[in-house]
Coordinates of N, CA and C in Angstrom, one line a residue:
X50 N 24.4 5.4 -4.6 CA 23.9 5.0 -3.3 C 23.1 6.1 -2.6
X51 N 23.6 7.2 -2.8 CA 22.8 8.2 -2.4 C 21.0 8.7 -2.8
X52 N 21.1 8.2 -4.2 CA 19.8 8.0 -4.8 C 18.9 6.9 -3.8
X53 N 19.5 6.1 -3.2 CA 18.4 5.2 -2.6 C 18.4 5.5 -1.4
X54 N 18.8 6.7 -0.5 CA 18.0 7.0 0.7 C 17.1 7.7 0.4
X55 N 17.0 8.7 -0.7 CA 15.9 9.6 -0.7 C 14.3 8.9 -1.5
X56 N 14.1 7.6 -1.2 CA 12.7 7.2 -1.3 C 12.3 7.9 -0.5
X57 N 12.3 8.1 0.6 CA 10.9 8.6 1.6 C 11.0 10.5 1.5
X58 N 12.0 10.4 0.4 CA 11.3 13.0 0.5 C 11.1 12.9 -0.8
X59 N 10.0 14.2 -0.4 CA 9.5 14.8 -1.8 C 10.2 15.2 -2.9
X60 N 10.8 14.8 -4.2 CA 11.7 15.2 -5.1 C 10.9 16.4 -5.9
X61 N 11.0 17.3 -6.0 CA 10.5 18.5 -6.8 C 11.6 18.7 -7.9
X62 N 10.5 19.1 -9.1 CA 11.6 19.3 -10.2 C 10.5 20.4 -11.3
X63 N 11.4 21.3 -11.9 CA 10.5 22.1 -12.7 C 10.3 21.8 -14.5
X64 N 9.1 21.6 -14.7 CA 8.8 21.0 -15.6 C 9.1 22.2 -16.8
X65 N 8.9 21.6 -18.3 CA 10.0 22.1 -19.5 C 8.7 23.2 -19.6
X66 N 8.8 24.0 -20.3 CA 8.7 25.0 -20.9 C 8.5 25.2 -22.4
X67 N 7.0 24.9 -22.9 CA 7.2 24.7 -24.5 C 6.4 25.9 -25.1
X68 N 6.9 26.6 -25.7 CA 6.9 27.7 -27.1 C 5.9 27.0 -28.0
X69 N 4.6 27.5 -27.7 CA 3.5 26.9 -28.9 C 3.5 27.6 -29.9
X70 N 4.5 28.5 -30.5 CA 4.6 29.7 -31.7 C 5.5 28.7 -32.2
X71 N 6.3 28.2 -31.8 CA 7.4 27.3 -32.1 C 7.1 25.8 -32.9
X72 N 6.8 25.9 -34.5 CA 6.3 24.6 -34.2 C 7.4 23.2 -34.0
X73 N 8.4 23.4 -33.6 CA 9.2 21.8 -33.3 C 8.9 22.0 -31.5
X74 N 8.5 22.6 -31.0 CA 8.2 22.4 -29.9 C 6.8 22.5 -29.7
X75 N 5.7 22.7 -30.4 CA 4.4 22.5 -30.3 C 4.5 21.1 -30.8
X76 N 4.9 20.2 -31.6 CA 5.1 19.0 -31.8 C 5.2 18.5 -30.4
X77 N 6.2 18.6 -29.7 CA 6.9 17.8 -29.0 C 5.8 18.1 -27.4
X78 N 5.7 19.0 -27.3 CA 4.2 19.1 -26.5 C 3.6 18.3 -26.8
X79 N 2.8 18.4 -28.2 CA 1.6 17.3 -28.1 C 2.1 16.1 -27.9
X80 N 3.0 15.2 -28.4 CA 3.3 14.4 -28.4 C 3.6 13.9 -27.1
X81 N 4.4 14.7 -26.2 CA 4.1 14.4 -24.4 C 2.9 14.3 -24.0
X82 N 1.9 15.2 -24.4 CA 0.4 15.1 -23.8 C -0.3 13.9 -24.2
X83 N 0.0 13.7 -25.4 CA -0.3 12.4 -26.0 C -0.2 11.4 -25.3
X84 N 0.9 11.1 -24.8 CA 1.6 10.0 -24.3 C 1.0 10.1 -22.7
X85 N 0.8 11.4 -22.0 CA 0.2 11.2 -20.6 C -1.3 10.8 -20.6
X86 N -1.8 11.3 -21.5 CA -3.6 10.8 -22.1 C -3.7 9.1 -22.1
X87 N -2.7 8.6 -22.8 CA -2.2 7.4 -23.3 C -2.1 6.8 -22.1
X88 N -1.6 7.1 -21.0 CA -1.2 6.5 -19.9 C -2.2 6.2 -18.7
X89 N -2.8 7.6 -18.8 CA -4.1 7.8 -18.1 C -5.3 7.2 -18.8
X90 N -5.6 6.9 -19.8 CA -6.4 5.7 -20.3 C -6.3 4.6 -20.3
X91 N -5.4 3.9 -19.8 CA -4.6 2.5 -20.1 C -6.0 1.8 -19.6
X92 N -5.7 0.3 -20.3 CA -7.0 -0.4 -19.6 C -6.4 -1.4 -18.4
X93 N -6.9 -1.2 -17.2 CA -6.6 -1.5 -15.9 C -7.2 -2.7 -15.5
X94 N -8.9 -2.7 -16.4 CA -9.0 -3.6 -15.6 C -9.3 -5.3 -15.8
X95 N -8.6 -5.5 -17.2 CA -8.2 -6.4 -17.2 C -7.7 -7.7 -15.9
X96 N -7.2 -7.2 -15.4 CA -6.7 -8.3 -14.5 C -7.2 -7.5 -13.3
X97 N -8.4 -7.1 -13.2 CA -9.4 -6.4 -12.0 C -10.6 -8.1 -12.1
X98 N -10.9 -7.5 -13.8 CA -12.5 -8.8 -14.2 C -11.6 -10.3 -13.7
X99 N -10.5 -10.8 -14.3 CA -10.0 -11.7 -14.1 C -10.5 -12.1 -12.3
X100 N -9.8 -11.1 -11.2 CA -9.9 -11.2 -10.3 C -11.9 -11.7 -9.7
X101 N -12.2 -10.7 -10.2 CA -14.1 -10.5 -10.0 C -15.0 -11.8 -10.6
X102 N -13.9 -12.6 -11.2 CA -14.6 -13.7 -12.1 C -14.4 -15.0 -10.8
X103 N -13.8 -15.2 -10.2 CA -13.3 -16.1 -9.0 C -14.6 -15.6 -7.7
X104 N -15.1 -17.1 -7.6 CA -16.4 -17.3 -6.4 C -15.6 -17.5 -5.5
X105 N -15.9 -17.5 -4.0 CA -15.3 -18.1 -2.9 C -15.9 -19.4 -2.5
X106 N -15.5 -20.5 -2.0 CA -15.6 -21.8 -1.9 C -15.7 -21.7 -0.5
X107 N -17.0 -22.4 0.0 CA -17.3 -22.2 1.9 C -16.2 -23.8 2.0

């Protein structure tokens, strides 16, 4: 319950710490960055064109 009053504040948290000498953690790096690339390219606008394809009727 207390988890759902704090929608409206800023949650800060400190992010991991990866060892690129390390390779099971240079792995696991890429593979996060991977996945944020992944996410940040997603194709959006699929159901943008859908929308842009509809005329308005007077």
């Amino acid at each position: 319950m207390e988890e759902e009053k704090d929608w409206d504040r800023l949650k800060v948290q400190k992010t991991k710490f990866w060892d690129f000498l390390d390779p099971e953690e240079r792995t696991e790096a890429g593979r996060s960055f991977s996945g944020v690339l992944g996410w940040l390219s997603r194709n959006e606008s699929r159901g943008r064109r859908i929308n842009s394809n509809k005329r308005a009727t007077c």
